[in-house]
Coordinates of C-alpha atoms in Angstrom, one line a residue:
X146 CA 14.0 60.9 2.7
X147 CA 11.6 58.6 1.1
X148 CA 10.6 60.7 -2.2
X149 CA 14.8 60.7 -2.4
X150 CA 14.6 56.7 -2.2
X151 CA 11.8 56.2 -4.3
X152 CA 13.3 58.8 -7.2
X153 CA 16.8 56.6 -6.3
X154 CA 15.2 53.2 -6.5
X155 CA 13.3 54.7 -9.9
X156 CA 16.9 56.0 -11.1
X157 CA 18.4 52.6 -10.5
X158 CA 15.4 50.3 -12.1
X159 CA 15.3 52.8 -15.6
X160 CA 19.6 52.2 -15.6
X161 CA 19.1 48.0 -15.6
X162 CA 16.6 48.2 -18.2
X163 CA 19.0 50.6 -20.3
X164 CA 21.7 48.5 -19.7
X165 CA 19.3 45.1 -19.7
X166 CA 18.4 46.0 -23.3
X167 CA 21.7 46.6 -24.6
X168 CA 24.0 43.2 -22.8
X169 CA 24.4 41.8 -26.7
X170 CA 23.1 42.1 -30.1
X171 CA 22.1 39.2 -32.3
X172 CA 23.6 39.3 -35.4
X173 CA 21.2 39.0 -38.2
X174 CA 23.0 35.8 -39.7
X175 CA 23.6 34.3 -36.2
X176 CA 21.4 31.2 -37.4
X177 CA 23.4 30.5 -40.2
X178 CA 25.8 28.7 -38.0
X179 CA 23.7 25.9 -37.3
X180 CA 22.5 25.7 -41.4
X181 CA 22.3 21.7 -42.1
X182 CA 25.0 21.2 -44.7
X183 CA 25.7 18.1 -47.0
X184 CA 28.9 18.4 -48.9
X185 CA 27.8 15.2 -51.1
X186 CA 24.1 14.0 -52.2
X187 CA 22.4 11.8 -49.8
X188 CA 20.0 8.7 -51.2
X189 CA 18.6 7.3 -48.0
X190 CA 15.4 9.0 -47.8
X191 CA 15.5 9.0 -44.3
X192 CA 18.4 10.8 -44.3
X193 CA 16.9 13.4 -46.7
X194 CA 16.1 17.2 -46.1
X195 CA 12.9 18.1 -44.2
X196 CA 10.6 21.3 -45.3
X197 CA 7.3 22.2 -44.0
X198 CA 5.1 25.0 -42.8
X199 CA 3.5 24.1 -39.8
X200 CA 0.4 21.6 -41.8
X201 CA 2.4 20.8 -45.3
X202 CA 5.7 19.2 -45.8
X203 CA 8.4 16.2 -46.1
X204 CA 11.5 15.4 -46.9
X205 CA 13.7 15.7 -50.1
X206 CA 16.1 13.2 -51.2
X207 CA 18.4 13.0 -54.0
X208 CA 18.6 10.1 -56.7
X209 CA 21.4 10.2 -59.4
X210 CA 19.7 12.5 -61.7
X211 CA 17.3 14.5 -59.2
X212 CA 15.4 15.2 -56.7
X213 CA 12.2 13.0 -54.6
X214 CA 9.7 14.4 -52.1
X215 CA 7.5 12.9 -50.1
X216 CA 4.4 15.0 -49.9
X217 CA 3.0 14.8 -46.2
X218 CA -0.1 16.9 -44.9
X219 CA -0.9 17.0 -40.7
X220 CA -4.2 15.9 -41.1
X221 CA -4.5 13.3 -43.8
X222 CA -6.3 10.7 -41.2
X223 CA -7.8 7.8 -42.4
X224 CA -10.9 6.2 -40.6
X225 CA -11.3 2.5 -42.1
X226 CA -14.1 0.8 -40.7
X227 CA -11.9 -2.2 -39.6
X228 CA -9.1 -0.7 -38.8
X229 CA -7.1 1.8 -36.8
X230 CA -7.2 5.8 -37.4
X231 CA -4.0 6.0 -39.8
X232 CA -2.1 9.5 -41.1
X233 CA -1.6 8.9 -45.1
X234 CA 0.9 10.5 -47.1
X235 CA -0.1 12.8 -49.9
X236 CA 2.0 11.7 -52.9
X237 CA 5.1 11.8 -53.9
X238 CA 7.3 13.9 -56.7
X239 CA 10.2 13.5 -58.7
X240 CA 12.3 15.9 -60.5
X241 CA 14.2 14.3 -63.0
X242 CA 17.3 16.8 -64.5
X243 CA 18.0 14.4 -67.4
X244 CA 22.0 13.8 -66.4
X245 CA 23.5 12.2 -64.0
X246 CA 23.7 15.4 -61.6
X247 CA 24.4 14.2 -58.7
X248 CA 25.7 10.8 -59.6
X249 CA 29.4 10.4 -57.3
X250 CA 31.2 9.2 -60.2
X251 CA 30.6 12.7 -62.5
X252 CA 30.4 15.2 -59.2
X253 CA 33.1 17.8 -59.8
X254 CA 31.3 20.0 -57.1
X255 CA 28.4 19.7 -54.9
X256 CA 26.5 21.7 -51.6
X257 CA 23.0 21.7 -50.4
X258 CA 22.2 23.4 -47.5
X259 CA 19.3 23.9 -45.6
X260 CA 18.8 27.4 -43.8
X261 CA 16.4 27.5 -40.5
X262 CA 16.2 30.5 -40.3
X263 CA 15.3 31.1 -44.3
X264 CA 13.5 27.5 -43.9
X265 CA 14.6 26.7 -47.9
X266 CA 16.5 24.3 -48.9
X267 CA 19.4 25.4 -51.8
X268 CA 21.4 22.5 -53.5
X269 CA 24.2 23.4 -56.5
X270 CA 26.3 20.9 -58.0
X271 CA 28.1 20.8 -61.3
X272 CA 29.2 17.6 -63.4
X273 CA 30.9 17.3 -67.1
X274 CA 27.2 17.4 -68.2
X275 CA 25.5 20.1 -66.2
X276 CA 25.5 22.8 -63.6
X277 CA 22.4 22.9 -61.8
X278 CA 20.6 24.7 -58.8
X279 CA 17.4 23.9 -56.9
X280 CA 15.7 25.8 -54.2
X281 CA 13.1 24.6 -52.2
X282 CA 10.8 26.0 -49.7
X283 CA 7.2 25.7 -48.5
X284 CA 5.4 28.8 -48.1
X285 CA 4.9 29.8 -44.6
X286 CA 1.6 31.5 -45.2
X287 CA -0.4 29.0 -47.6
X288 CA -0.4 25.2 -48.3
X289 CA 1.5 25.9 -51.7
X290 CA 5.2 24.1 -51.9
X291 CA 7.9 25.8 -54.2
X292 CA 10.8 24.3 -56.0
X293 CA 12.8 26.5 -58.3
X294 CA 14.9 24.6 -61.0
X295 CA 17.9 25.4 -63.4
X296 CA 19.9 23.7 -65.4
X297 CA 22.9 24.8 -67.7
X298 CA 24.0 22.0 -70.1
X299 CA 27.4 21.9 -70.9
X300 CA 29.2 21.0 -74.4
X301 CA 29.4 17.1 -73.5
X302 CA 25.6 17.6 -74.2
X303 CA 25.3 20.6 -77.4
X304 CA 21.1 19.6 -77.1
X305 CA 21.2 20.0 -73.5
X306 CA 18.2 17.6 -72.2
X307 CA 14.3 17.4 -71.5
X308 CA 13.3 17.3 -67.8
X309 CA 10.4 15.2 -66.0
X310 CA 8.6 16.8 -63.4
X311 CA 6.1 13.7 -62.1
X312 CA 3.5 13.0 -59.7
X313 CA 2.7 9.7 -58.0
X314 CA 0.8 8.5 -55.8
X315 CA 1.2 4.4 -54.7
X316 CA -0.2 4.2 -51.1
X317 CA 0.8 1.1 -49.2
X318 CA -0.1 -0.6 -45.9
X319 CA 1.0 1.3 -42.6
X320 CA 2.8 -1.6 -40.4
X321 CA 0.8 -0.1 -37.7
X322 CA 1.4 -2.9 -35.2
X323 CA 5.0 -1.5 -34.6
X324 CA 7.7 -4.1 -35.1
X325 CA 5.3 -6.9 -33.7
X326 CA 3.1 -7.7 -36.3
X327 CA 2.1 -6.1 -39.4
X328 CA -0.6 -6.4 -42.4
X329 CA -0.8 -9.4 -44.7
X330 CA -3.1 -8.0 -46.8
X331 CA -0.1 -5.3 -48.7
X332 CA -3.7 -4.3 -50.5
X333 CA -4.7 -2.7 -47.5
X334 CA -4.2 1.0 -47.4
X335 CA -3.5 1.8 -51.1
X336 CA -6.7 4.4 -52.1
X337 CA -8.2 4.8 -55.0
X338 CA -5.8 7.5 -56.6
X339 CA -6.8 9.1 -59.5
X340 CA -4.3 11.5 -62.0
X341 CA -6.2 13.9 -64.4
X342 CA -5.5 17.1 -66.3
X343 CA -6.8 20.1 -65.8
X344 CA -5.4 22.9 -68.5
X345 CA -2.0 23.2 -67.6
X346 CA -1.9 21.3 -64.0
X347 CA -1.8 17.7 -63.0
X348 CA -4.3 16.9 -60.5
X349 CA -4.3 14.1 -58.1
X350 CA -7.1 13.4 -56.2
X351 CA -7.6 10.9 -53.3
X352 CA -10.7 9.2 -51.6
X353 CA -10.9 6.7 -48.6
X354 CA -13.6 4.7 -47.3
X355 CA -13.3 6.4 -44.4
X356 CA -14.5 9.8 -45.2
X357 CA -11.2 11.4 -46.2
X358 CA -10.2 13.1 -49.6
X359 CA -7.6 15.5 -50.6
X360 CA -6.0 16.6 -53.8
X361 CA -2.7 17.3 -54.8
X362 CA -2.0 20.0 -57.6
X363 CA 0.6 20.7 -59.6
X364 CA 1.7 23.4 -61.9
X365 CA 5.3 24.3 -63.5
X366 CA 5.7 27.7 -64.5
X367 CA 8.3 29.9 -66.4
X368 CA 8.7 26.7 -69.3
X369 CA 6.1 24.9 -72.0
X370 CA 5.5 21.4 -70.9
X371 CA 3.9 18.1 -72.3
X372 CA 1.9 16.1 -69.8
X373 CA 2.0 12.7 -70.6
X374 CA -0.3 10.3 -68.1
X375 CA 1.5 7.6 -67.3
X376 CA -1.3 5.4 -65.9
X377 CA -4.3 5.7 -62.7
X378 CA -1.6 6.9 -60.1
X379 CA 1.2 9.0 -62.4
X380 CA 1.4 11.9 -64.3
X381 CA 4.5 13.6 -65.7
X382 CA 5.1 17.2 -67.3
X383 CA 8.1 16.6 -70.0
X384 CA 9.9 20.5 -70.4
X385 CA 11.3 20.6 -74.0
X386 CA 15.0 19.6 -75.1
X387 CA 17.2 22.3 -74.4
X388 CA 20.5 23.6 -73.5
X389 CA 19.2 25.8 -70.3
X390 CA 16.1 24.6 -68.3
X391 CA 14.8 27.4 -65.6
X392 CA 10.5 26.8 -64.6
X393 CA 9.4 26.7 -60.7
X394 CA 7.4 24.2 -59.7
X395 CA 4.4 24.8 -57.9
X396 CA 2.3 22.2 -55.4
X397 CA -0.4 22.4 -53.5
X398 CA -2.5 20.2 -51.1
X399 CA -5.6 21.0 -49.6
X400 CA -7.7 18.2 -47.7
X401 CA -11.9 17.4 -47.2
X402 CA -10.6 19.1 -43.5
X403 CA -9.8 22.4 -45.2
X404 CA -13.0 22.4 -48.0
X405 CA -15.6 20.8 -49.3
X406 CA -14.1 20.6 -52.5
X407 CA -10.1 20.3 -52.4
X408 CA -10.0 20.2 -56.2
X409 CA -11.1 23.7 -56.9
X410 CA -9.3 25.0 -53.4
X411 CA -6.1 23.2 -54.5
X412 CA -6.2 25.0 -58.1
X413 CA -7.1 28.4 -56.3
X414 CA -3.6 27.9 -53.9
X415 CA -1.7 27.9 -57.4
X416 CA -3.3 30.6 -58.9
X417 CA -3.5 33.0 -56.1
X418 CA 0.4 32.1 -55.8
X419 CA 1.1 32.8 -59.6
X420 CA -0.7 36.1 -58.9
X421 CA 1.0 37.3 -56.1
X422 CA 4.3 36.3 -57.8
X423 CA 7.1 34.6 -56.2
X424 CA 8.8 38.1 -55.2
X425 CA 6.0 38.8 -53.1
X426 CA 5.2 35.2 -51.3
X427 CA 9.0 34.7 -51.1
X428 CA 9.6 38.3 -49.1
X429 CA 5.9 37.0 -46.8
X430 CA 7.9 33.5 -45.9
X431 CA 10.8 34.9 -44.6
X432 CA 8.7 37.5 -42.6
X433 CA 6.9 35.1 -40.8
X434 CA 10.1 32.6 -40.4
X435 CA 12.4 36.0 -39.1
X436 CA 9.0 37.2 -36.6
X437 CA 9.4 33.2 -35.8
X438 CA 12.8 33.6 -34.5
X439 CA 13.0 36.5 -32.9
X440 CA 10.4 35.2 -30.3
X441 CA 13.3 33.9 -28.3
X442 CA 16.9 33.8 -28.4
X443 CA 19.3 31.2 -26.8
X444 CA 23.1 30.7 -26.5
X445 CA 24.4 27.5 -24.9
X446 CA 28.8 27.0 -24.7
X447 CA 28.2 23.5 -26.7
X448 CA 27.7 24.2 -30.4
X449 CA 26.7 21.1 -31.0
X450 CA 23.7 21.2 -28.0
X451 CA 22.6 24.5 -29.4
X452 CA 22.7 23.3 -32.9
X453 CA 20.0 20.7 -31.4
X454 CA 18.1 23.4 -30.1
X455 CA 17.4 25.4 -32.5
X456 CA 16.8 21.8 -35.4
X457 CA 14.3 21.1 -33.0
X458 CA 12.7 24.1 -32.8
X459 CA 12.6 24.3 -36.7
X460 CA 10.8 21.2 -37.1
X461 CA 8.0 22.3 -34.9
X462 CA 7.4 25.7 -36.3
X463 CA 7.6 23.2 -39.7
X464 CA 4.6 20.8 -38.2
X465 CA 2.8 22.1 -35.0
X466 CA 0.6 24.7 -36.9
X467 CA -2.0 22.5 -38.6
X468 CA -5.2 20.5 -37.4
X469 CA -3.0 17.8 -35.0
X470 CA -0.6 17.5 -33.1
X471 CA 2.9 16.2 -34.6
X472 CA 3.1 12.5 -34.6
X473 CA 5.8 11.5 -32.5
X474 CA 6.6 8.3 -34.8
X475 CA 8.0 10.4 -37.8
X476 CA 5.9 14.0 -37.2
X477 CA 6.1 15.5 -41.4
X478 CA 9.0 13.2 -42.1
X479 CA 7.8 9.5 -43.3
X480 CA 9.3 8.5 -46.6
X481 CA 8.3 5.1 -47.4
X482 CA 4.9 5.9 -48.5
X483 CA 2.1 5.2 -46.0
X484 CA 4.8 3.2 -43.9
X485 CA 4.3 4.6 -40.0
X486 CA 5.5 2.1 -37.4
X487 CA 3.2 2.0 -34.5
X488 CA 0.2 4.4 -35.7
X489 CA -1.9 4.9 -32.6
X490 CA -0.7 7.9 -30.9
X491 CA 1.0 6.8 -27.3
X492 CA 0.5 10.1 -25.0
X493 CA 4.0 10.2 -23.2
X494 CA 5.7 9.5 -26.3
X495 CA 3.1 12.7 -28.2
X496 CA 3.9 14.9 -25.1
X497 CA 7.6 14.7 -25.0
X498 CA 7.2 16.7 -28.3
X499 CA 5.1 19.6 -26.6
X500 CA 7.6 20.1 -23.4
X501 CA 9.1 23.3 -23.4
X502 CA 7.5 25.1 -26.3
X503 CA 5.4 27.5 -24.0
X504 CA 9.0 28.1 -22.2
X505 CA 10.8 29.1 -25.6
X506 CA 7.8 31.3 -26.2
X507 CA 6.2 29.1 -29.1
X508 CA 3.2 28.7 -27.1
X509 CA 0.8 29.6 -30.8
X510 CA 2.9 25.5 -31.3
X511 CA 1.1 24.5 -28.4
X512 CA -2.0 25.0 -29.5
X513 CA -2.9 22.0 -32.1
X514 CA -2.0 19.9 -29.4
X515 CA -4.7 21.6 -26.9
X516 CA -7.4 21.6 -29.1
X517 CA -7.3 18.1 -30.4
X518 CA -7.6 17.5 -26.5
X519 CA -10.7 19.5 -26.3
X520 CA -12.3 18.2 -28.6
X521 CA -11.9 14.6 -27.0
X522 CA -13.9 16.1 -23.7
X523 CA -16.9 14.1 -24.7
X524 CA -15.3 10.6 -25.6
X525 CA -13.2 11.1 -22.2
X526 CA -16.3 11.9 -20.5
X527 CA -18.3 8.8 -21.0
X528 CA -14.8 6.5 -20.4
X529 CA -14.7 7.7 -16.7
X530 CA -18.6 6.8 -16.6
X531 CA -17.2 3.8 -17.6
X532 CA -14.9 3.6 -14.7
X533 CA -18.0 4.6 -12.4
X534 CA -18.1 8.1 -12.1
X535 CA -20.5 10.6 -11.9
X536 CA -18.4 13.3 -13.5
X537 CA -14.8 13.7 -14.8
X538 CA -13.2 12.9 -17.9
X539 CA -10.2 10.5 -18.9
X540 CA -7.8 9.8 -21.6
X541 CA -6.2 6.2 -22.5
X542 CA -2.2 6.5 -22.7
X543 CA -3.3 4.9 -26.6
X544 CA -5.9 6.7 -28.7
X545 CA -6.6 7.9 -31.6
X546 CA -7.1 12.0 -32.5
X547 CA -10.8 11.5 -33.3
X548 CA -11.1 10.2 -29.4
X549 CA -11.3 6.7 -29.9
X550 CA -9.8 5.3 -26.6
X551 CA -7.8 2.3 -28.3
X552 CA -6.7 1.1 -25.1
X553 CA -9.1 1.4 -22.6
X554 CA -9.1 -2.8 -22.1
X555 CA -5.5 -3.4 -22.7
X556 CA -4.5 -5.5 -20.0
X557 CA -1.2 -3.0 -19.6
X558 CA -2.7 0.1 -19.8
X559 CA -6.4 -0.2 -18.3
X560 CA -5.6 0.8 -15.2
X561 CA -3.2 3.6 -16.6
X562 CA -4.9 7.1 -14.8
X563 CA -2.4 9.3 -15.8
X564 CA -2.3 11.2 -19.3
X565 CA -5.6 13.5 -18.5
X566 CA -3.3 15.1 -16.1
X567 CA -0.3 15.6 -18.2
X568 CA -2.5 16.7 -20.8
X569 CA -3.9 19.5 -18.5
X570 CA -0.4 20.8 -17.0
X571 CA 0.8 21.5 -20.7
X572 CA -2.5 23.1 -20.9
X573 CA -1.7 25.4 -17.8
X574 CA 1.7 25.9 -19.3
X575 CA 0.3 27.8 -22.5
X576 CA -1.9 30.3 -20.1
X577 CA 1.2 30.7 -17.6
X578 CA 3.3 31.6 -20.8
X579 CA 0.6 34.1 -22.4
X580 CA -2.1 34.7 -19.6
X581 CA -4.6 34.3 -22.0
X582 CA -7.4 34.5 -19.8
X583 CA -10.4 34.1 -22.5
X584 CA -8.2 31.0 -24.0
X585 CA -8.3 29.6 -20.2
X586 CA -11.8 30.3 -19.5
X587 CA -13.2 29.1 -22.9
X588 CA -11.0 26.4 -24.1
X589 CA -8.3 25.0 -21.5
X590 CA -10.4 25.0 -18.3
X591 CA -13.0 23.0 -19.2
X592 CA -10.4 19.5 -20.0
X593 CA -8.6 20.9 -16.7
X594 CA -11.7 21.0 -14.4
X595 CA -12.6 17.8 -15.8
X596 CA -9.4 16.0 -15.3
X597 CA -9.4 16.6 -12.4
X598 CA -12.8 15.7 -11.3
X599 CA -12.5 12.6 -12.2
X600 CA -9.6 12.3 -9.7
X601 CA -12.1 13.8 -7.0
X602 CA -14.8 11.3 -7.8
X603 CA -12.1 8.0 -8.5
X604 CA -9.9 8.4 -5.7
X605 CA -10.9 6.2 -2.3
X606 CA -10.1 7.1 1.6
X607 CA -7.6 4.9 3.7
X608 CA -8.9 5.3 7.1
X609 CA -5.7 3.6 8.6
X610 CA -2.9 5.0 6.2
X611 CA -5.2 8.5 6.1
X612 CA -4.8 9.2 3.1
X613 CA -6.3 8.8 -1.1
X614 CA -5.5 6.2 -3.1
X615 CA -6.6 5.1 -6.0
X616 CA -6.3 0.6 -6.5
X617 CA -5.9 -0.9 -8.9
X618 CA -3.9 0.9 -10.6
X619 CA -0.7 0.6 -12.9
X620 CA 2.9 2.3 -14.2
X621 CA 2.7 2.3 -17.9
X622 CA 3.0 -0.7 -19.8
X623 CA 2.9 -3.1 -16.9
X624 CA 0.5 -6.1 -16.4

């Protein structure tokens, strides 16, 4: 009787997987529903298009006859001596089609569309001067962005036009006292950006006082072009006059965090790009973008909820793969140059960002978050000395990534005991989701066992009330 309820209960368990594995079937274009769609050109920046790959990216905009991008890298942190740890844009480029293109009083037709699931970006739109196309994406696998160009000139225009392809690169002040105070001095913040030419490329490089450089490089391909410098902090490729443009556009950023010499690594980017050809990087995007997706699946009754889903989603496989964590104030997205309200990271508000990535099985997203944590054990460790313990670590609710603890004598947050411990249960969420054992032993444990010394060593004993409590102590943002 029990081998025939053991083969039975065997029977029944191989049947529910069997029938587990075949309740639905995705369909391959199931994403395509929640595309982001723009039926006419949209001019606010901020209401622009965002692309990125996890470290590089921004958003795309339209002007009347083009395109802007704001070039944004994850870990383009500033350290001024007086000042506060600040995350600088890289540059910014505009295409410029040479007609009115997507001016509303000549738009006969007009769509751009951004896929999540192809994470490119593909605008058409035809006038009584031009039909043009542009698809943009930024390769999954390397720090090089693509933008693919075409324009057919029409008979209102016999000699067609020139385009300008130009790099910039202004700086500005980062307002980083939120909407309470800002900067004066609108010096402050600008760099010391430099355009040059190097064969066929225009090369921007950037340095800071503070230690950081990086280097933007650009190359246009498929199309002879003129570059013309237009002063320090501009350079522009000119295409010649013609009925039909068609070049790519190739950009690259690499950062003093990524080598010791951006320049050359910058240049490399492009020409291992070039090499591969855009048939080959194209097909290696949208393998890592499909093996992205099919890590999870959800279906929720509300369109509109799961269309929120899966935007969110996108924009932190587009930003969570580099050397920080996502900004919470703007992540990849800032479009007013160096403009960042509020620049010191504020742990509930970075958190909220993290929650539910190890449940939706991105838990590899999880992980710039955790290690920029880690790498504050030492800073966090000598602030609970501070406090008067022997052991332990702890985190201000505002700090900087490098471990600065910006608010340790704020007189609303001193007394704030709380993000270590949020800090560590994401950190326990990323070995629940993966049981990563060597991950938990080498790199999470250590914050976690820390954390929570510090609670062992802080907390005092009630003899009346029987019990740990910890005084004084404070809700956040309270005097």
């Amino acid at each position: 009787m029990k081998n025939i309820v053991s083969a039975l209960i065997v029977l029944f368990c191989n049947v529910c997987v069997i029938q587990a594995s075949s309740l639905f079937k995705i369909d391959d274009n199931y994403l395509s529903q929640h595309d982001i769609v723009y039926l006419e050109p949209e001019f606010d920046s901020f209401n622009g298009f965002p692309l990125g790959n996890g470290d590089l990216g921004g958003m795309l905009w339209f002007t009347n006859e083009g395109i802007t991008l704001q070039i944004n890298k994850i870990d383009l942190y500033d350290k001024p001596a007086n000042g506060r740890m600040t995350l600088r844009s890289a540059g910014r480029l505009n295409v410029n089609l040479g007609v009115p293109c997507y001016s509303y009083m000549h738009l006969a037709d007009f769509e751009a569309r951004l896929s999540l699931q192809n994470a490119d970006l593909k605008i058409k739109s035809s006038t009584p001067f031009a039909d043009t196309e542009i698809t943009s994406w930024v390769d999954a696998n390397s720090n090089v962005w693509v933008i693919d160009c075409q324009a057919d000139y029409k008979k209102t225009l016999p000699s067609g036009a020139v385009n300008r392809i130009s790099l910039e690169r202004w700086g500005s002040c980062d307002f980083g006292g939120w909407y309470g105070s800002r900067d004066r001095d609108v010096a402050n913040g600008l760099g010391t950006a430099k355009v040059n030419r190097q064969e066929n490329d225009i090369i921007l490089e950037e340095k800071f006082e503070g230690g950081l450089h990086f280097t933007i490089a650009c190359r246009v391909l498929e199309t002879p072009t003129e570059i013309l410098r237009v002063s320090d902090r501009e350079s522009s490729m000119i295409t010649p006059l013609s009925s039909k443009q068609k070049y790519k556009i190739l950009i690259s950023v690499v950062s003093s965090n990524d080598s010791d010499n951006p320049t050359q690594e910058a240049i490399s980017l492009l020409d291992k790009a070039e090499v591969k050809t855009f048939t080959a990087l194209r097909k290696e995007h949208l393998s890592w973008w499909t093996h992205f997706w099919s890590k999870s699946f959800v279906h929720l009754a509300d369109n509109y909820l799961e269309n929120i889903y899966y935007i969110r989603r996108y924009l932190m496989g587009s930003s969570s793969r580099g050397k920080y964590p996502v900004p919470f104030n703007g992540g990849l997205w800032t479009t007013n140059y160096d403009h960042r309200q509020w620049a010191t990271p504020h742990h509930w508000n970075t958190q909220e960002s993290y929650w539910g990535l190890a449940v939706q099985n991105d838990c590899d997203l999880l992980r710039p978050y955790i290690e920029t944590y880690v790498n504050m054990i030492p800073q966090g460790k000598a602030l609970a000395r501070k406090k008067g313990t022997k052991d332990g670590l702890l985190i201000t609710e505002a700090h900087d990534f490098s471990g600065n603890m910006v608010s340790a004598n704020w007189g609303n947050m001193t007394t704030n005991y709380t993000p270590a411990s949020q800090i560590s249960k994401i950190m326990w969420e990323y070995y629940a989701y993966t049981q990563d054992r060597d991950y938990l032993r080498n790199t999470i444990y250590p914050f976690m066992k820390e954390a929570a010394e510090f609670y062992l060593n802080f907390l005092q004993w009630d003899d009346v009330r029987k019990e740990f409590y910890i005084y004084p102590a404070q809700p956040y943002e309270h005097e």
